[in-house]
Coordinates of C-alpha atoms and ligand atoms in Angstrom, one line a residue:
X152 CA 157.7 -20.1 139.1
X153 CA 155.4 -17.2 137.2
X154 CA 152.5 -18.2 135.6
X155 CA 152.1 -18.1 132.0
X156 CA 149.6 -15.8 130.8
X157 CA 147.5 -16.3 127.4
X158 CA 149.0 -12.9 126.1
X159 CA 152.4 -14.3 126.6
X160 CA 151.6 -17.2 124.7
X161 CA 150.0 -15.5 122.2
X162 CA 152.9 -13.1 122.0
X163 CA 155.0 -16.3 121.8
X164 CA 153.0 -17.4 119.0
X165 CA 153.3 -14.1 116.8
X166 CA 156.4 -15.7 116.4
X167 CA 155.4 -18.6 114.6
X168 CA 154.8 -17.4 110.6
X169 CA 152.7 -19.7 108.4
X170 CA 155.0 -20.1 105.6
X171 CA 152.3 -20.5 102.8
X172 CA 150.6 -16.9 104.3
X173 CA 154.0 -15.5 105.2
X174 CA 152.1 -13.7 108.0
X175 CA 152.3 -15.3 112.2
X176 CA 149.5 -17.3 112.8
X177 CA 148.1 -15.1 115.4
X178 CA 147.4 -12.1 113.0
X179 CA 146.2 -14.9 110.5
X180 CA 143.4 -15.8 113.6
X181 CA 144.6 -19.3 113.3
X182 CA 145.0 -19.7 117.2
X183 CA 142.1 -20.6 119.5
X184 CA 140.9 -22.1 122.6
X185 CA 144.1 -21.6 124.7
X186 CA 144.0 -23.4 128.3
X187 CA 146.2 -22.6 130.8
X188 CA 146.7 -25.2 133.9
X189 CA 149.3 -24.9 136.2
X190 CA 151.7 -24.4 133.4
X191 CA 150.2 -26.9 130.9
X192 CA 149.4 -25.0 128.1
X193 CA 146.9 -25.8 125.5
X194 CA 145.4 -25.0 122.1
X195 CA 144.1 -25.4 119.0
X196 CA 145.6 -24.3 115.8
X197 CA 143.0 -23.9 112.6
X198 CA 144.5 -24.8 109.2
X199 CA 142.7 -25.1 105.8
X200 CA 141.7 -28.4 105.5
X201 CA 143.7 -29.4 102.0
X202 CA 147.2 -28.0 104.2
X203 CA 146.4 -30.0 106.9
X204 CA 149.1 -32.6 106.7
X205 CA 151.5 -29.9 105.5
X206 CA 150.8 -27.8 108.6
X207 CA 152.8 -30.5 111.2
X208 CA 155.8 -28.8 111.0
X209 CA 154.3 -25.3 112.1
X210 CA 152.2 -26.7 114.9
X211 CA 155.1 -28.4 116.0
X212 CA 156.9 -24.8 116.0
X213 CA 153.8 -23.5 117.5
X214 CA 154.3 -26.1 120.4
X215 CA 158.6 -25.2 120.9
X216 CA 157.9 -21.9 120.9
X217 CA 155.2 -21.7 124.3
X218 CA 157.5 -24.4 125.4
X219 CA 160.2 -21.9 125.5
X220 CA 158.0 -19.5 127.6
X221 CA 159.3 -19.8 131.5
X222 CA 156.9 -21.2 133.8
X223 CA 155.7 -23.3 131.0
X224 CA 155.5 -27.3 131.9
X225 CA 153.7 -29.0 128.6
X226 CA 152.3 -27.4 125.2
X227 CA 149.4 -29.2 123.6
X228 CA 148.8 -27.7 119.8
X229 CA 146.3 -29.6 117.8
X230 CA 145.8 -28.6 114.0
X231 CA 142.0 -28.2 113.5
X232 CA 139.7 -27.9 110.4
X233 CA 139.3 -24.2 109.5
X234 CA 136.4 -23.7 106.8
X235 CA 136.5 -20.2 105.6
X236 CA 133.4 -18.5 107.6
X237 CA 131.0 -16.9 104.8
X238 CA 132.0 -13.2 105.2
X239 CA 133.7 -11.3 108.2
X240 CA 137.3 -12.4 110.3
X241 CA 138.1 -15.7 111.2
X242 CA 135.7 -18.1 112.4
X243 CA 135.0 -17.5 115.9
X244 CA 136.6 -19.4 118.4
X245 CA 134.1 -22.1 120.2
X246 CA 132.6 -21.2 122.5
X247 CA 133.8 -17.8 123.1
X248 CA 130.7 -15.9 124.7
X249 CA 128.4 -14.4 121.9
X250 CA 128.8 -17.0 119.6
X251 CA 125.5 -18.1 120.6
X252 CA 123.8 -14.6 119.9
X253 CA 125.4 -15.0 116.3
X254 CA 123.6 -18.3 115.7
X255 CA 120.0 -17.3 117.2
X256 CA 120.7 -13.9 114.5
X257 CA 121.1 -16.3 112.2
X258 CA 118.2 -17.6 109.7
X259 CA 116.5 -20.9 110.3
X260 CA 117.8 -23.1 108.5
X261 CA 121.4 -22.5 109.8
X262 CA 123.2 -21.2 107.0
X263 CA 126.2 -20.6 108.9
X264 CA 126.6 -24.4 109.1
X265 CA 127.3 -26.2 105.9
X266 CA 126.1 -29.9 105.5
X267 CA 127.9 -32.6 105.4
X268 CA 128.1 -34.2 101.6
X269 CA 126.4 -37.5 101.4
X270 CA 125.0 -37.5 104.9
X271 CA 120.9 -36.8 104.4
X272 CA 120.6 -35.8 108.7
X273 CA 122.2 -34.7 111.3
X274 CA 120.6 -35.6 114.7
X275 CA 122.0 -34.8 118.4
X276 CA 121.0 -36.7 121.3
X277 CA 121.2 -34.8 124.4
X278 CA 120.5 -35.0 127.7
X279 CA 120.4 -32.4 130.6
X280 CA 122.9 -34.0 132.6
X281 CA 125.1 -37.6 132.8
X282 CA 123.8 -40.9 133.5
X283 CA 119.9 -40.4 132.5
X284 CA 121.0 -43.1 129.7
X285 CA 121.5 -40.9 126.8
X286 CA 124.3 -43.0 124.9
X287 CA 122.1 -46.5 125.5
X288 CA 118.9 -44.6 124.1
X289 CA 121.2 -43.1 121.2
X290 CA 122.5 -46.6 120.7
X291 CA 119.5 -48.5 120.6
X292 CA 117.9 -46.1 118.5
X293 CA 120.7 -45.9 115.7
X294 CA 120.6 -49.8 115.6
X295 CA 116.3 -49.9 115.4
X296 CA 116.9 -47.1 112.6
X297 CA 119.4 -49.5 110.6
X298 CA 116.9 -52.2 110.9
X299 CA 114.4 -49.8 109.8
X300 CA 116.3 -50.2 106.2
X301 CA 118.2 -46.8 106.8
X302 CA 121.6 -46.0 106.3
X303 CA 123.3 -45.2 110.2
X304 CA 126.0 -43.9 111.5
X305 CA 126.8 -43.1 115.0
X306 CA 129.4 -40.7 116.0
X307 CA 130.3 -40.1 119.6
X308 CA 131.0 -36.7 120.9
X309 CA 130.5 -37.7 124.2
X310 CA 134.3 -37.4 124.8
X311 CA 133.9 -37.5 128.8
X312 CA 132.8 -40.9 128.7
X313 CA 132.8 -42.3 125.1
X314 CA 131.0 -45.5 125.7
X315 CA 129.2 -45.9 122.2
X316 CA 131.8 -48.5 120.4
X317 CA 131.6 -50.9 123.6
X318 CA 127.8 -50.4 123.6
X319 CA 127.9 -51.3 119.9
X320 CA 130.3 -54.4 120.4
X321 CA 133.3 -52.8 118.5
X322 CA 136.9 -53.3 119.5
X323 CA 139.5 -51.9 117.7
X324 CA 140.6 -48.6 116.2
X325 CA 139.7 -47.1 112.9
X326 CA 142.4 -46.9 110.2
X327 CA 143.3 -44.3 107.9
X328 CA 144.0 -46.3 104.2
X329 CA 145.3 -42.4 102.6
X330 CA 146.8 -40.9 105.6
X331 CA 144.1 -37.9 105.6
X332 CA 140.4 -39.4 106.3
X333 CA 139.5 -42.3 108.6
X334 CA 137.3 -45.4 108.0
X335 CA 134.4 -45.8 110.7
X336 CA 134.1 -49.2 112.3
X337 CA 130.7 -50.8 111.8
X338 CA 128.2 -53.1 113.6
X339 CA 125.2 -53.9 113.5
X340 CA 124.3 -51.8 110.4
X341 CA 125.7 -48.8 112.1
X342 CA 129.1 -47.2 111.2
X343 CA 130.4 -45.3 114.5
X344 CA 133.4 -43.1 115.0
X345 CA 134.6 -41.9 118.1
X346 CA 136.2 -38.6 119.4
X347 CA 137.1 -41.8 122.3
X348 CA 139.3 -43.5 119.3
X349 CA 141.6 -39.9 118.9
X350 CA 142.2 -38.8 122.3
X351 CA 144.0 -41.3 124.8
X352 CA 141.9 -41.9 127.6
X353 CA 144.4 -40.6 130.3
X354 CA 144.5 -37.3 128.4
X355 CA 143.4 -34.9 131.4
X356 CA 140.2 -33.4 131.2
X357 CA 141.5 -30.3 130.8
X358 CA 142.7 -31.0 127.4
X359 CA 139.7 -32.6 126.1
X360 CA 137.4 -29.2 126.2
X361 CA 139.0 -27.6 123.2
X362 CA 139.6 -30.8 121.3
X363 CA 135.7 -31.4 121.5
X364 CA 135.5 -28.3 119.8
X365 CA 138.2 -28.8 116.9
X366 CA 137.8 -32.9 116.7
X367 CA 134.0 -32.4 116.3
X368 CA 134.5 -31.1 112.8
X369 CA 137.1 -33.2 111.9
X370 CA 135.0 -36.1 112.8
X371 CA 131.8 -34.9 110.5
X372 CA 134.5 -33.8 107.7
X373 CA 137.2 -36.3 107.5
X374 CA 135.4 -39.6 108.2
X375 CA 134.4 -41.4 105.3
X376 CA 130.6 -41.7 106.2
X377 CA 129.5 -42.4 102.9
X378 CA 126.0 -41.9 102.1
X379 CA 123.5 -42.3 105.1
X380 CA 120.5 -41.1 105.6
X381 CA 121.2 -40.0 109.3
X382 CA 123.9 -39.7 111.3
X383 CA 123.3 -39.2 115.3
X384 CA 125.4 -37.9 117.2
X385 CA 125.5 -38.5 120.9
X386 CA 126.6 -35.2 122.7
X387 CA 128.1 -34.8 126.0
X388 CA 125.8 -34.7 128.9
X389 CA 124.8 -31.4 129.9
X390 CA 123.7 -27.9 128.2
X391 CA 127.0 -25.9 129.0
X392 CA 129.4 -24.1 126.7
X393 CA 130.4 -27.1 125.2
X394 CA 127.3 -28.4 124.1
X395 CA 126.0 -25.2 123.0
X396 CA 129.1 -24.4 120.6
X397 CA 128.7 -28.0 119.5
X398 CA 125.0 -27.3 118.4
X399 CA 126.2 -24.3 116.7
X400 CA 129.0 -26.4 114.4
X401 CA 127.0 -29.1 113.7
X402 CA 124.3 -28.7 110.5
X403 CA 121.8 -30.7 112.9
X404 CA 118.4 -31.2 111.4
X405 CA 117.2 -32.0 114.9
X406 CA 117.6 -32.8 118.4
X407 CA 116.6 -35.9 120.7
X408 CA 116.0 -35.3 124.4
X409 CA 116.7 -38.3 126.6
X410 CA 115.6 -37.3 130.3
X411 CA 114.6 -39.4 133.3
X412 CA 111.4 -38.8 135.1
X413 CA 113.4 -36.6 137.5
X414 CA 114.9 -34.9 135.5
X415 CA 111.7 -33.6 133.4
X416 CA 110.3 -32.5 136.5
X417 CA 113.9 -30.8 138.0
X418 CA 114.1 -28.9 135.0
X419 CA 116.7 -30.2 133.5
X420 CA 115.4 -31.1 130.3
X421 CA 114.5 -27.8 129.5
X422 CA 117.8 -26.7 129.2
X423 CA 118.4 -28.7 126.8
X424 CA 115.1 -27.9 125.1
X425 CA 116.2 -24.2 125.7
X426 CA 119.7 -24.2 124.3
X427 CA 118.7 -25.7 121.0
X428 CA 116.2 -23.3 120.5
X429 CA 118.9 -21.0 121.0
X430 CA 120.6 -22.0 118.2
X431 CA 117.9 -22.6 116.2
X432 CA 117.7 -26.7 116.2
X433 CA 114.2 -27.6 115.9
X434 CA 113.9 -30.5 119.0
X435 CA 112.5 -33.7 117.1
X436 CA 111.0 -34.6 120.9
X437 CA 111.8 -36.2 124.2
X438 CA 112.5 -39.7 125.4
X439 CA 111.3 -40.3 129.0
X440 CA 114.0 -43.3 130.1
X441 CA 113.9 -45.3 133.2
X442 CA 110.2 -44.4 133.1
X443 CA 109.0 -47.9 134.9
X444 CA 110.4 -50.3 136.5
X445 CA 109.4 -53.9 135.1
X446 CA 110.1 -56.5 137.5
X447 CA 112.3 -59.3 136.0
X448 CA 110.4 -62.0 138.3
X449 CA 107.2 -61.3 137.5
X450 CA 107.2 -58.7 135.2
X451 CA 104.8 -56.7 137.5
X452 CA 105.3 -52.9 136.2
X453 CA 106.3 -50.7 139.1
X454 CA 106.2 -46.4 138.3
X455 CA 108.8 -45.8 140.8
X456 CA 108.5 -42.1 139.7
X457 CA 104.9 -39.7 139.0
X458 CA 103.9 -41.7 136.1
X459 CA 102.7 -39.5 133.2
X460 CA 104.1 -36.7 134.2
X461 CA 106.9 -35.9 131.4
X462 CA 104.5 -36.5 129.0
X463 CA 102.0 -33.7 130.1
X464 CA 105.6 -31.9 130.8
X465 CA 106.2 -32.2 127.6
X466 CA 103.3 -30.9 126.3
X467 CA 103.3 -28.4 128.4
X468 CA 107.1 -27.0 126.7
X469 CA 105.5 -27.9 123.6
X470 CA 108.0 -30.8 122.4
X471 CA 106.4 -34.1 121.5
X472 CA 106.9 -36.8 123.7
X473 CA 108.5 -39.9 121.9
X474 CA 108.4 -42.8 123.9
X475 CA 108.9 -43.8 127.3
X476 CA 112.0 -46.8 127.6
X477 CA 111.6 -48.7 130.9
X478 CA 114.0 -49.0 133.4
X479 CA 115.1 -52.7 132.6
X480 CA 117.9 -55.2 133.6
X481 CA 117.9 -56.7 130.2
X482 CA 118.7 -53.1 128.5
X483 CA 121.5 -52.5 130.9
X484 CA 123.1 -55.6 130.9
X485 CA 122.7 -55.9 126.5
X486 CA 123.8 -52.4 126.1
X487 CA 126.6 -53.1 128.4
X488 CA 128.0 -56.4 126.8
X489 CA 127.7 -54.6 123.3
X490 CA 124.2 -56.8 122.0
X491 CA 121.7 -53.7 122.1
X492 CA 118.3 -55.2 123.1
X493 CA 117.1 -54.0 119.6
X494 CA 119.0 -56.3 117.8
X495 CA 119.5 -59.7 120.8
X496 CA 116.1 -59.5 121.7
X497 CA 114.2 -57.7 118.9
X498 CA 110.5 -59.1 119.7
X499 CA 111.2 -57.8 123.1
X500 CA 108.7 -54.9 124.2
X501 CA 111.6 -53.0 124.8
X502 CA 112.7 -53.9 121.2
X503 CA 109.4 -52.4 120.2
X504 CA 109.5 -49.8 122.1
X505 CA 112.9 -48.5 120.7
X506 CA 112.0 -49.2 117.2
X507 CA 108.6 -47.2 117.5
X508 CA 110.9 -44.0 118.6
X509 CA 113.3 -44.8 115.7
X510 CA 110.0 -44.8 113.6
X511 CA 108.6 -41.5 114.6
X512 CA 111.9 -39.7 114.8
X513 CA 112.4 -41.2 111.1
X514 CA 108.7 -39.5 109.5
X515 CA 109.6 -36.3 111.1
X516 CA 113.2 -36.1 109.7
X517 CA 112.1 -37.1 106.3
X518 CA 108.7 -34.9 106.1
X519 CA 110.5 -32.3 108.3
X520 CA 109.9 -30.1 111.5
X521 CA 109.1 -27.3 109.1
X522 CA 112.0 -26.5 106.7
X523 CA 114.1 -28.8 107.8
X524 CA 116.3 -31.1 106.2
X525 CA 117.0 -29.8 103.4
X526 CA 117.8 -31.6 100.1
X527 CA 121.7 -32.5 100.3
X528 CA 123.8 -29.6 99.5
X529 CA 127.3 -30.3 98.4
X530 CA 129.9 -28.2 100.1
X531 CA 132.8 -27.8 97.7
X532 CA 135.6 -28.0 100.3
Ligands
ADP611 P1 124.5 -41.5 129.8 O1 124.9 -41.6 128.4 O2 123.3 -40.6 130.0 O3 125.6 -41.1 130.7 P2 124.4 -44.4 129.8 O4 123.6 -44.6 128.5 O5 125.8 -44.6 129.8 O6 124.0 -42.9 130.3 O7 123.7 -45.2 130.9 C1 124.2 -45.3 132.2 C2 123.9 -46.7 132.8 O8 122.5 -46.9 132.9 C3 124.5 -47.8 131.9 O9 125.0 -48.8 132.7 C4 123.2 -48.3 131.1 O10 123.3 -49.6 130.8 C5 122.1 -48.1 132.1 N1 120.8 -47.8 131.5 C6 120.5 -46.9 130.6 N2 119.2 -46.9 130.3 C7 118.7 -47.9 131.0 C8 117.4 -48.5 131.1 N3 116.4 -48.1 130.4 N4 117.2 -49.6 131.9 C9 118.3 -50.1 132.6 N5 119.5 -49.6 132.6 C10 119.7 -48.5 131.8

């Protein structure tokens, strides 16, 4: 069987007229992030937001006509939120090498991004790679930040292992009361969405690459968020592509580093550190997590790693150091069973601990890391 190529799908899909343009929705630059896996075929198709549910029909053309295509075994087309870039083509395509370039070009202040209507901050939390803890910090931080008094919401972009509604003890699926935005679920103070609620857990990998890129927006744009005063947004682990392009689509006021001991000293949480400087997203700081371990017997403190050391790291990059969370049964096993420590055991150190992070992460969002956030700016869509 021949393998597909992406210029025969794209030549496929010059077929494939958008009825409203009455041009093909290559020349119209509608089509991006095409994947090609052993004949499964892939990609994302950007409509105007207000033809959205008009556009089915032509992404379901889009899909017969790559299925047509020999060697080809599945299509995947998703329709995906296309704002109209400021000047120049169409938007670039996540991702897409020199996108990043573009964004460092662009003014601080991230023009290029526009804010979200109603939501005050934007604030990534990041980690250099999986498993340093990133979604229980980002968790028990949103919560500490709602009982703070603030308006929360939690959106997970961490779409290789969303985790955030079970660590926030909600079950079910959001609905869609008007068939065009969705309602987030809410706990604890906290209303969370989840790129985990769109795309069906056995959807392969593969697939979920270029749906991070389109679902993202989607999920900032067509959630009714309601006011807040800060939404965080818990990113996939690690300071590839896919993390980059996310930093570049997202109006973030600010980044949060979660790193283990290790990983401050392997270098790992500079990359993270480095690629939102590249874009231009001022880093609000770094959490050291799984700093010490506090035995649950006696409640001896053991620094089973260099104790101190990512805090002088951290000065040393020039990032302030926020807090350092324990390595602790209790905020494994309440994270886990969906009771963050923050708000089951709120006198806890831990507790304390968390909410001191919110505290400071909170002052420098609202008196800014410089320019940054700006007044709401509503974005006529
Ligand atoms: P990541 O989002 O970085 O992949 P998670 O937040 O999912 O990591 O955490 C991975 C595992 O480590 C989870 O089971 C979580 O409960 C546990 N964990 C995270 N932080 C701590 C901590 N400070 N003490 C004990 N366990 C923790």
């Amino acid at each position: 069987m021949p393998q597909v190529t992406e210029q025969q799908v794209r030549d496929a899909l010059k077929n494939v007229v958008e009825p409203e343009a009455g041009r093909d929705i290559i020349s119209l630059g509608m089509v991006s992030g095409v994947v090609i896996r052993d004949g499964n075929v892939g990609f994302a198709i950007e409509v105007d937001p207000r033809k959205g549910p008009r556009m089915e029909p032509l992404r379901k053309q889009a899909e017969q006509a790559v299925m047509a295509l020999p060697g080809v075994v599945s299509v995947t087309a998703v329709l995906t939120a296309h704002r109209e870039a400021p000047s120049g083509p169409a938007t670039p395509s996540a991702g897409r090498p020199g996108t990043a370039a573009r964004a460092s070009a662009a003014p601080a202040g991230a023009g290029e991004r526009p804010l979200v209507p109603g939501v005050r901050a934007i604030v990534a939390v990041a980690s250099g790679k999986g498993g340093v803890g990133k979604s229980t910090t980002a968790v028990n931080l949103a919560v500490a930040l709602a009982v703070l008094g603030h308006r929360v919401g939690m959106l997970d972009a961490d779409i290789y292992g969303p985790s955030i509604p079970r660590m926030l003890g909600i079950a079910g699926r959001p609905t869609s009361p008007d068939g065009r935005t969705l309602r987030p679920l809410e706990n604890y103070g906290v209303k969370c969405m989840s790129m985990g609620f769109l795309v069906a857990e056995d959807t392969p990998m593969i697939w979920r690459g270029p749906m991070v890129q389109s679902a993202l927006q989607q999920m900032l744009r067509d959630v009714e968020w309601g006011d807040l005063d800060i939404l965080m947004v818990d990113m996939p682990p690690g300071t590839g592509d896919a993390q980059l392009s996310m930093s570049q689509q997202v109006p973030l006021a600010g980044a949060v580093i979660v790193s283990t001991p290790q990983d401050i000293a392997l270098l790992d949480a500079r990359k993270g550190l480095n690629m939102f400087r590249k874009v231009d997203v001022p880093v609000l700081g770094i959490v050291e997590n799984m700093s010490q371990f506090v035995c649950p017997n006696c409640g001896h403190v053991a620094h089973i790693f260099s104790h101190g050391g990512a805090e002088r790291e951290a000065e040393r990059l020039g990032v302030e150091f926020l807090g350092a969370v324990p390595l602790d049964i209790a905020i494994r096993e309440t994270s886990d069973s969906g009771q963050p420590i923050v708000v089951s055991h709120p006198d806890s150190p831990q507790a304390r601990t968390y909410l001191q992070i919110a505290e400071r992460i909170w002052d420098k969002i609202a008196t800014g890391p410089g320019e940054r956030p700006q007044a709401p700016r509503i974005v006529m869509q």
